[in-house]
Coordinates of C-alpha atoms in Angstrom, one line a residue:
X1 CA 22.9 -35.8 41.7
X2 CA 21.0 -35.2 44.9
X3 CA 19.7 -38.1 47.0
X4 CA 16.2 -36.7 46.7
X5 CA 16.3 -37.0 42.9
X6 CA 17.9 -40.4 42.9
X7 CA 15.1 -41.8 45.1
X8 CA 17.6 -44.2 46.8
X9 CA 16.7 -43.1 50.3
X10 CA 18.7 -44.8 53.1
X11 CA 16.9 -47.3 55.2
X12 CA 18.3 -45.9 58.3
X13 CA 20.8 -48.1 60.1
X14 CA 21.9 -51.7 59.8
X15 CA 19.4 -54.0 58.3
X16 CA 17.7 -56.4 60.7
X17 CA 17.6 -60.1 60.2
X18 CA 14.0 -59.8 59.1
X19 CA 14.8 -57.1 56.6
X20 CA 17.6 -59.3 55.2
X21 CA 15.4 -62.3 54.9
X22 CA 12.7 -60.3 53.1
X23 CA 15.3 -58.9 50.8
X24 CA 16.6 -62.3 50.0
X25 CA 13.1 -63.6 49.2
X26 CA 12.5 -60.6 47.0
X27 CA 15.8 -61.1 45.1
X28 CA 15.0 -64.9 44.6
X29 CA 11.6 -64.0 43.2
X30 CA 13.1 -61.4 40.9
X31 CA 15.9 -63.9 39.8
X32 CA 13.5 -66.8 39.2
X33 CA 11.2 -64.7 37.0
X34 CA 14.2 -63.1 35.1
X35 CA 15.7 -66.6 34.5
X36 CA 12.3 -67.6 33.1
X37 CA 12.3 -64.5 30.9
X38 CA 15.7 -65.0 29.5
X39 CA 15.2 -68.7 29.1
X40 CA 12.2 -68.1 26.9
X41 CA 13.8 -65.2 25.0
X42 CA 17.0 -67.1 24.4
X43 CA 15.1 -70.1 23.1
X44 CA 13.7 -67.8 20.4
X45 CA 17.1 -66.3 19.5
X46 CA 18.7 -69.8 19.2
X47 CA 15.7 -71.2 17.3
X48 CA 15.9 -68.1 15.0
X49 CA 19.5 -69.0 14.1
X50 CA 19.0 -72.8 13.8
X51 CA 15.3 -73.6 13.1
X52 CA 13.0 -70.8 12.1
X53 CA 14.9 -69.9 9.0
X54 CA 14.2 -73.4 7.6
X55 CA 10.8 -74.4 9.1
X56 CA 8.9 -71.1 9.0
X57 CA 10.5 -69.2 6.1
X58 CA 10.8 -71.1 2.8
X59 CA 13.3 -69.6 0.4
X60 CA 16.1 -71.1 -1.7
X61 CA 18.3 -68.2 -0.8
X62 CA 19.8 -68.9 2.6
X63 CA 20.7 -65.2 3.2
X64 CA 17.1 -64.1 2.6
X65 CA 15.7 -66.9 4.9
X66 CA 18.2 -65.9 7.7
X67 CA 17.3 -62.2 7.3
X68 CA 13.6 -63.1 7.6
X69 CA 14.2 -65.2 10.7
X70 CA 16.2 -62.4 12.4
X71 CA 13.6 -59.9 11.4
X72 CA 11.1 -62.0 13.4
X73 CA 13.6 -61.9 16.2
X74 CA 13.6 -58.1 15.9
X75 CA 9.9 -57.9 16.1
X76 CA 10.1 -58.8 19.8
X77 CA 12.5 -56.0 20.4
X78 CA 10.1 -53.6 18.7
X79 CA 7.4 -54.7 21.1
X80 CA 9.6 -54.3 24.2
X81 CA 9.5 -50.5 24.4
X82 CA 5.7 -50.7 24.1
X83 CA 5.7 -53.2 26.9
X84 CA 8.1 -51.1 28.9
X85 CA 5.8 -48.0 28.6
X86 CA 2.7 -50.1 29.6
X87 CA 4.2 -52.1 32.5
X88 CA 6.5 -49.3 33.7
X89 CA 3.5 -47.0 34.1
X90 CA 1.5 -49.8 35.8
X91 CA 4.3 -50.6 38.1
X92 CA 4.6 -47.0 39.2
X93 CA 0.8 -46.8 39.6
X94 CA -0.4 -50.1 41.0
X95 CA 2.8 -51.7 42.3
X96 CA 5.8 -53.7 41.3
X97 CA 4.5 -57.1 42.6
X98 CA 1.4 -57.2 40.4
X99 CA 3.3 -56.3 37.3
X100 CA 5.9 -59.0 37.9
X101 CA 3.1 -61.6 38.1
X102 CA 1.5 -60.4 34.8
X103 CA 4.7 -60.4 32.9
X104 CA 6.0 -63.8 33.9
X105 CA 2.6 -65.4 33.1
X106 CA 2.6 -63.7 29.7
X107 CA 6.1 -64.8 28.8
X108 CA 5.5 -68.5 29.8
X109 CA 2.2 -68.9 28.0
X110 CA 3.5 -67.3 24.8
X111 CA 6.6 -69.5 24.8
X112 CA 4.6 -72.7 25.2
X113 CA 2.4 -71.6 22.3
X114 CA 5.4 -71.1 20.1
X115 CA 6.5 -74.7 20.8
X116 CA 3.1 -75.9 19.6
X117 CA 3.0 -73.8 16.4
X118 CA 2.6 -75.6 13.1
X119 CA 5.3 -74.9 10.5
X120 CA 5.2 -73.4 7.0
X121 CA 5.0 -76.8 5.5
X122 CA 1.9 -77.6 7.5
X123 CA -0.2 -74.4 7.3
X124 CA 1.7 -72.2 4.8
X125 CA 2.0 -68.4 5.3
X126 CA -0.1 -68.5 8.4
X127 CA 2.8 -70.1 10.3
X128 CA 5.3 -67.2 10.0
X129 CA 2.3 -64.8 10.6
X130 CA 1.4 -66.5 13.9
X131 CA 5.1 -66.7 14.8
X132 CA 5.4 -62.9 14.4
X133 CA 2.3 -62.3 16.5
X134 CA 3.5 -64.5 19.3
X135 CA 6.9 -62.9 19.2
X136 CA 5.3 -59.5 19.5
X137 CA 3.3 -60.6 22.5
X138 CA 6.4 -62.1 24.1
X139 CA 8.2 -58.9 23.6
X140 CA 5.5 -56.9 25.3
X141 CA 5.8 -59.1 28.5
X142 CA 9.6 -59.1 28.4
X143 CA 9.5 -55.3 28.1
X144 CA 8.3 -55.0 31.7
X145 CA 10.0 -58.0 33.3
X146 CA 13.6 -57.1 33.7
X147 CA 13.1 -53.5 34.8
X148 CA 10.4 -54.6 37.2
X149 CA 12.7 -57.3 38.6
X150 CA 15.7 -55.0 39.1
X151 CA 13.5 -52.3 40.6
X152 CA 11.9 -54.8 43.0
X153 CA 15.2 -56.3 44.1
X154 CA 16.8 -52.9 44.7
X155 CA 13.9 -51.5 46.6
X156 CA 14.0 -54.5 49.0
X157 CA 17.8 -54.4 49.4
X158 CA 19.3 -53.5 52.8
X159 CA 21.3 -50.3 53.1
X160 CA 24.9 -50.7 51.8
X161 CA 24.0 -53.7 49.5
X162 CA 22.0 -52.2 46.7
X163 CA 24.6 -52.6 44.0
X164 CA 24.9 -56.3 45.0
X165 CA 21.1 -56.9 44.9
X166 CA 20.9 -55.0 41.6
X167 CA 23.1 -57.7 40.0
X168 CA 21.1 -60.6 41.3
X169 CA 18.3 -60.4 38.7
X170 CA 21.1 -60.3 36.0
X171 CA 22.0 -63.8 37.0
X172 CA 18.9 -64.9 35.3
X173 CA 20.6 -64.2 32.0
X174 CA 23.3 -66.9 32.2
X175 CA 20.8 -69.4 33.8
X176 CA 18.4 -68.7 30.9
X177 CA 21.2 -69.3 28.4
X178 CA 22.3 -72.5 30.1
X179 CA 18.8 -73.9 30.2
X180 CA 17.9 -72.9 26.7
X181 CA 21.2 -73.8 25.0
X182 CA 21.4 -76.9 27.1
X183 CA 17.9 -77.9 26.1
X184 CA 18.7 -77.5 22.4
X185 CA 22.0 -79.2 22.9
X186 CA 20.6 -82.3 24.5
X187 CA 17.7 -82.6 22.1
X188 CA 20.1 -82.1 19.2
X189 CA 22.7 -84.5 20.5
X190 CA 20.2 -87.3 21.4
X191 CA 18.2 -87.3 18.2
X192 CA 18.6 -87.3 14.5
X193 CA 18.8 -84.0 12.6
X194 CA 15.5 -84.7 11.0
X195 CA 13.7 -85.4 14.3
X196 CA 15.3 -82.2 15.8
X197 CA 14.0 -80.0 12.9
X198 CA 10.6 -81.7 12.9
X199 CA 9.8 -82.0 16.6
X200 CA 12.9 -81.9 18.8
X201 CA 13.2 -78.1 18.9
X202 CA 9.7 -77.9 20.4
X203 CA 10.6 -79.7 23.6
X204 CA 12.6 -76.8 25.2
X205 CA 9.7 -74.4 24.3
X206 CA 7.1 -76.7 26.0
X207 CA 9.3 -77.0 29.0
X208 CA 8.4 -73.4 29.8
X209 CA 5.1 -74.7 31.3
X210 CA 6.6 -76.3 34.4
X211 CA 9.0 -73.3 34.7
X212 CA 6.0 -71.0 34.6
X213 CA 4.3 -72.9 37.4
X214 CA 7.3 -72.6 39.7
X215 CA 7.8 -68.9 38.9
X216 CA 4.1 -68.0 39.7
X217 CA 4.2 -70.0 43.0
X218 CA 7.3 -68.1 44.1
X219 CA 6.0 -64.6 43.0
X220 CA 2.6 -65.1 44.5
X221 CA 4.3 -65.0 48.0
X222 CA 6.2 -61.8 47.4
X223 CA 5.7 -58.7 49.5
X224 CA 5.3 -55.4 47.8
X225 CA 8.3 -53.1 47.5
X226 CA 8.7 -51.1 50.8
X227 CA 9.5 -47.9 48.8
X228 CA 6.4 -48.3 46.7
X229 CA 4.3 -48.9 49.9
X230 CA 5.8 -45.8 51.4
X231 CA 4.9 -43.7 48.4
X232 CA 1.4 -45.1 48.3
X233 CA 0.8 -44.4 52.0
X234 CA 2.1 -40.9 51.6
X235 CA -0.1 -40.4 48.4
X236 CA 3.0 -39.4 46.4
X237 CA 2.5 -41.8 43.5
X238 CA 2.7 -40.1 40.1
X239 CA -0.6 -39.9 38.2
X240 CA 1.1 -39.8 34.8
X241 CA 4.5 -41.4 35.3
X242 CA 5.3 -41.8 31.6
X243 CA 4.6 -38.1 30.8
X244 CA 6.4 -37.0 33.9
X245 CA 9.5 -39.1 33.4
X246 CA 9.9 -37.8 29.8
X247 CA 9.4 -34.3 30.9
X248 CA 11.8 -34.3 33.9
X249 CA 14.3 -37.1 33.1
X250 CA 14.8 -37.4 29.3
X251 CA 18.6 -37.0 29.7
X252 CA 18.7 -39.8 32.2
X253 CA 16.6 -42.0 29.8
X254 CA 19.3 -41.5 27.1
X255 CA 22.1 -42.1 29.5
X256 CA 20.4 -45.3 30.8
X257 CA 19.9 -46.6 27.3
X258 CA 23.6 -46.1 26.4
X259 CA 24.7 -47.8 29.6
X260 CA 22.5 -50.8 28.8
X261 CA 23.6 -51.1 25.1
X262 CA 26.6 -53.4 25.5
X263 CA 24.9 -55.7 28.0
X264 CA 22.0 -56.3 25.6
X265 CA 23.2 -55.5 22.1
X266 CA 26.8 -56.7 22.6
X267 CA 25.5 -59.9 24.1
X268 CA 23.4 -60.7 21.0
X269 CA 26.3 -60.0 18.7
X270 CA 28.6 -62.4 20.5
X271 CA 26.0 -65.1 20.9
X272 CA 23.1 -65.1 18.5
X273 CA 25.0 -63.8 15.5
X274 CA 28.1 -66.0 16.1
X275 CA 25.8 -69.1 16.3
X276 CA 24.2 -68.2 13.0
X277 CA 27.5 -67.1 11.4
X278 CA 29.4 -70.1 12.7
X279 CA 26.8 -72.5 11.2
X280 CA 25.9 -70.9 7.9
X281 CA 29.2 -69.2 6.9
X282 CA 31.9 -71.1 8.8
X283 CA 30.2 -74.5 8.5
X284 CA 30.7 -75.2 12.2
X285 CA 28.6 -77.9 13.9
X286 CA 25.6 -76.6 15.7
X287 CA 26.4 -78.7 18.8
X288 CA 29.8 -77.0 19.1
X289 CA 28.2 -73.6 19.0
X290 CA 25.6 -74.5 21.5
X291 CA 28.2 -76.0 23.8
X292 CA 30.3 -72.8 23.5
X293 CA 27.2 -70.8 24.5
X294 CA 26.7 -72.9 27.6
X295 CA 30.3 -72.6 28.7
X296 CA 30.1 -68.9 28.1
X297 CA 27.0 -68.7 30.2
X298 CA 28.6 -70.4 33.1
X299 CA 31.5 -67.9 33.0
X300 CA 28.9 -65.1 32.7
X301 CA 27.2 -66.2 35.9
X302 CA 30.6 -65.9 37.8
X303 CA 31.3 -62.5 36.2
X304 CA 27.9 -61.1 37.2
X305 CA 28.1 -62.4 40.7
X306 CA 31.6 -60.9 41.2
X307 CA 30.7 -57.7 39.4
X308 CA 27.8 -57.0 41.8
X309 CA 30.1 -57.4 44.7
X310 CA 32.8 -55.2 43.2
X311 CA 30.2 -52.6 42.4
X312 CA 29.5 -52.3 46.2
X313 CA 33.1 -51.5 46.8
X314 CA 34.2 -49.3 44.0
X315 CA 31.0 -48.2 42.4
X316 CA 28.8 -49.5 39.6
X317 CA 29.9 -46.8 37.1
X318 CA 33.6 -47.8 37.4
X319 CA 32.6 -51.5 36.8
X320 CA 30.7 -50.4 33.6
X321 CA 33.5 -48.3 32.3
X322 CA 36.0 -51.2 32.7
X323 CA 33.7 -53.6 31.0
X324 CA 33.1 -51.2 28.1
X325 CA 36.8 -50.7 27.5
X326 CA 37.4 -54.5 27.6
X327 CA 34.5 -55.1 25.2
X328 CA 35.9 -52.5 22.8
X329 CA 39.5 -53.9 23.0
X330 CA 38.5 -57.5 22.6
X331 CA 36.0 -57.2 19.7
X332 CA 38.5 -58.1 17.0
X333 CA 40.3 -60.9 19.0
X334 CA 36.9 -62.6 19.7
X335 CA 36.1 -63.0 16.0
X336 CA 39.6 -63.9 15.1
X337 CA 39.3 -66.9 17.5
X338 CA 35.9 -67.9 16.2
X339 CA 36.9 -67.8 12.5
X340 CA 39.8 -70.2 13.1
X341 CA 37.2 -73.0 13.1
X342 CA 39.2 -74.8 15.8
X343 CA 36.7 -76.1 18.4
X344 CA 38.7 -75.0 21.4
X345 CA 39.4 -71.6 20.0
X346 CA 35.7 -71.2 19.0
X347 CA 34.6 -71.9 22.6
X348 CA 37.4 -69.5 23.9
X349 CA 36.3 -66.8 21.5
X350 CA 32.7 -66.9 22.6
X351 CA 33.6 -67.1 26.3
X352 CA 35.9 -64.0 26.0
X353 CA 33.2 -62.1 24.2
X354 CA 30.4 -63.0 26.7
X355 CA 32.6 -62.3 29.7
X356 CA 33.6 -58.8 28.4
X357 CA 30.0 -57.7 27.6
X358 CA 28.8 -59.2 30.9
X359 CA 30.9 -56.8 33.0
X360 CA 28.9 -53.7 32.2
X361 CA 25.7 -55.8 32.3
X362 CA 26.5 -56.6 36.0
X363 CA 26.5 -52.9 36.8
X364 CA 23.8 -51.5 34.6
X365 CA 20.9 -52.2 36.9
X366 CA 22.4 -50.2 39.8
X367 CA 23.3 -47.3 37.5
X368 CA 19.9 -47.1 35.8
X369 CA 17.9 -47.4 39.0
X370 CA 19.9 -44.5 40.5
X371 CA 19.0 -42.2 37.6
X372 CA 15.4 -41.9 38.5
X373 CA 13.3 -41.0 41.7
X374 CA 11.4 -43.8 43.3
X375 CA 8.0 -42.5 42.1
X376 CA 9.2 -42.7 38.4
X377 CA 11.8 -45.4 38.7
X378 CA 10.1 -48.4 37.1
X379 CA 8.9 -46.2 34.1
X380 CA 12.4 -44.6 33.7
X381 CA 14.3 -47.9 33.9
X382 CA 11.8 -49.6 31.6
X383 CA 12.0 -47.0 28.9
X384 CA 15.8 -46.8 29.0
X385 CA 16.3 -50.5 28.9
X386 CA 13.9 -51.0 26.1
X387 CA 15.3 -48.3 23.9
X388 CA 18.6 -50.2 24.1
X389 CA 16.7 -53.5 23.5
X390 CA 14.9 -52.1 20.5
X391 CA 18.1 -51.1 18.7
X392 CA 19.8 -54.3 19.9
X393 CA 17.1 -56.5 18.4
X394 CA 18.2 -55.4 14.9
X395 CA 21.9 -56.0 15.5
X396 CA 22.0 -59.7 14.4
X397 CA 20.1 -58.7 11.2
X398 CA 22.4 -55.7 10.6
X399 CA 25.5 -57.9 11.3
X400 CA 24.2 -60.5 8.8
X401 CA 23.7 -57.8 6.1
X402 CA 27.2 -56.4 6.8
X403 CA 28.8 -59.8 6.4
X404 CA 26.9 -60.5 3.2
X405 CA 27.9 -57.1 1.8
X406 CA 31.6 -57.9 2.4
X407 CA 31.5 -61.4 0.9
X408 CA 31.4 -63.2 4.2
X409 CA 34.1 -61.1 5.9
X410 CA 33.7 -60.9 9.7
X411 CA 35.5 -57.6 10.4
X412 CA 32.4 -55.3 10.0
X413 CA 30.8 -57.1 12.9
X414 CA 33.8 -56.5 15.1
X415 CA 33.5 -52.8 14.2
X416 CA 29.8 -52.9 15.1
X417 CA 30.7 -54.4 18.5
X418 CA 33.3 -51.6 19.0
X419 CA 30.6 -49.0 18.3
X420 CA 28.2 -50.7 20.8
X421 CA 30.8 -50.8 23.5
X422 CA 31.8 -47.2 22.8
X423 CA 28.3 -46.0 23.4
X424 CA 28.1 -47.7 26.7
X425 CA 31.5 -46.2 27.7
X426 CA 30.2 -42.7 26.9
X427 CA 26.9 -43.3 28.8
X428 CA 28.8 -44.7 31.8
X429 CA 31.0 -41.6 31.9
X430 CA 28.0 -39.3 31.7
X431 CA 26.2 -41.1 34.5
X432 CA 26.1 -38.9 37.7
X433 CA 29.1 -39.6 39.9
X434 CA 26.8 -40.3 42.9
X435 CA 25.6 -43.3 41.0
X436 CA 29.2 -44.4 40.8
X437 CA 28.8 -45.6 44.4
X438 CA 25.2 -46.3 45.4
X439 CA 26.3 -46.7 49.0
X440 CA 29.6 -46.5 51.0
X441 CA 31.7 -49.6 51.0
X442 CA 31.3 -51.7 54.1

């Protein structure tokens, strides 16, 4: 893969202190917004497993209610590719900074509205209808957030540190998990079950308002990506980035989607599905499952931080390959541990699962950004990521159906995780070898 096609042009020499400071501010802005994104999105996934199936979908059959709740979860993933197309094209046309402001505002406002939404018992069928509409709107905004944050961070990164900076927005995922799971855990632990189901679950959603204010303040002071500024000054921006990226880079889009599949889909299998399965099928306490999710998120943060640094040394592709192999090999042990119903082993199982799928997640931003030229990068990364997200959004629902079809047996879900990890392994091996090392090791 030529450097011209990759669009990852060298900055020319060692980064100055000013360049490094600017890169750090950009990465913090990307990280804060991404943490906000995943906080809001994980709130919905947790609520889908614990609350929405009861408060918004009334059915005596627990399986049908769970399927309806997860279907609402999937709606957001259906919206993500549309948001990816919209905001990817806007980012390649009007700039990364403007898009990142729009997406974070959209995410925060919608999440707060979900927290204020009346239930089925209060307004009937209008409640799930409004929930689906808000979920779709949330998915649109999320569709442009991650790809914009990763692109923005990479394009500000000093020479020799792009793989490291590509992993920084990924840190928003565990922070979002800790905040969302922690919020639900505290509300659930400090209140009665009735209060939690009636009002308590709303508190973490409404907490999105102060988080939104902080995110907007930080992002308002961002400087535009230097690579976008260069393209704009040289009048080299694409007039139709979506059409052009599909015409010239469709293979890279498929490879990027495969690379992202484990970090997104695998994560939802070992978190959202396990929370639902643990509560409804195994009869585990919700607080135990939320605690396990928080511990796993702390471990994920460490893995992502280390993975970005290792990617600088040995290459992002190698990191993704190792993570895919581990995810594949550990799929069955993870569920064996969870199904013991022993609290310590349940926590260990979720930690192992999250750590495994987080390794390729640490590397995917660097790999995906290197697949596309700068003038098409945000569009290409957005489309790739959201293809993976669209499929991933249906995985908890598919896993629930597989378990029900096998009388509550867990092994079909382990097989599903093996397939997901296998696709990422193939995609990582197909990624151009130049993207194996975005820059020479220091």
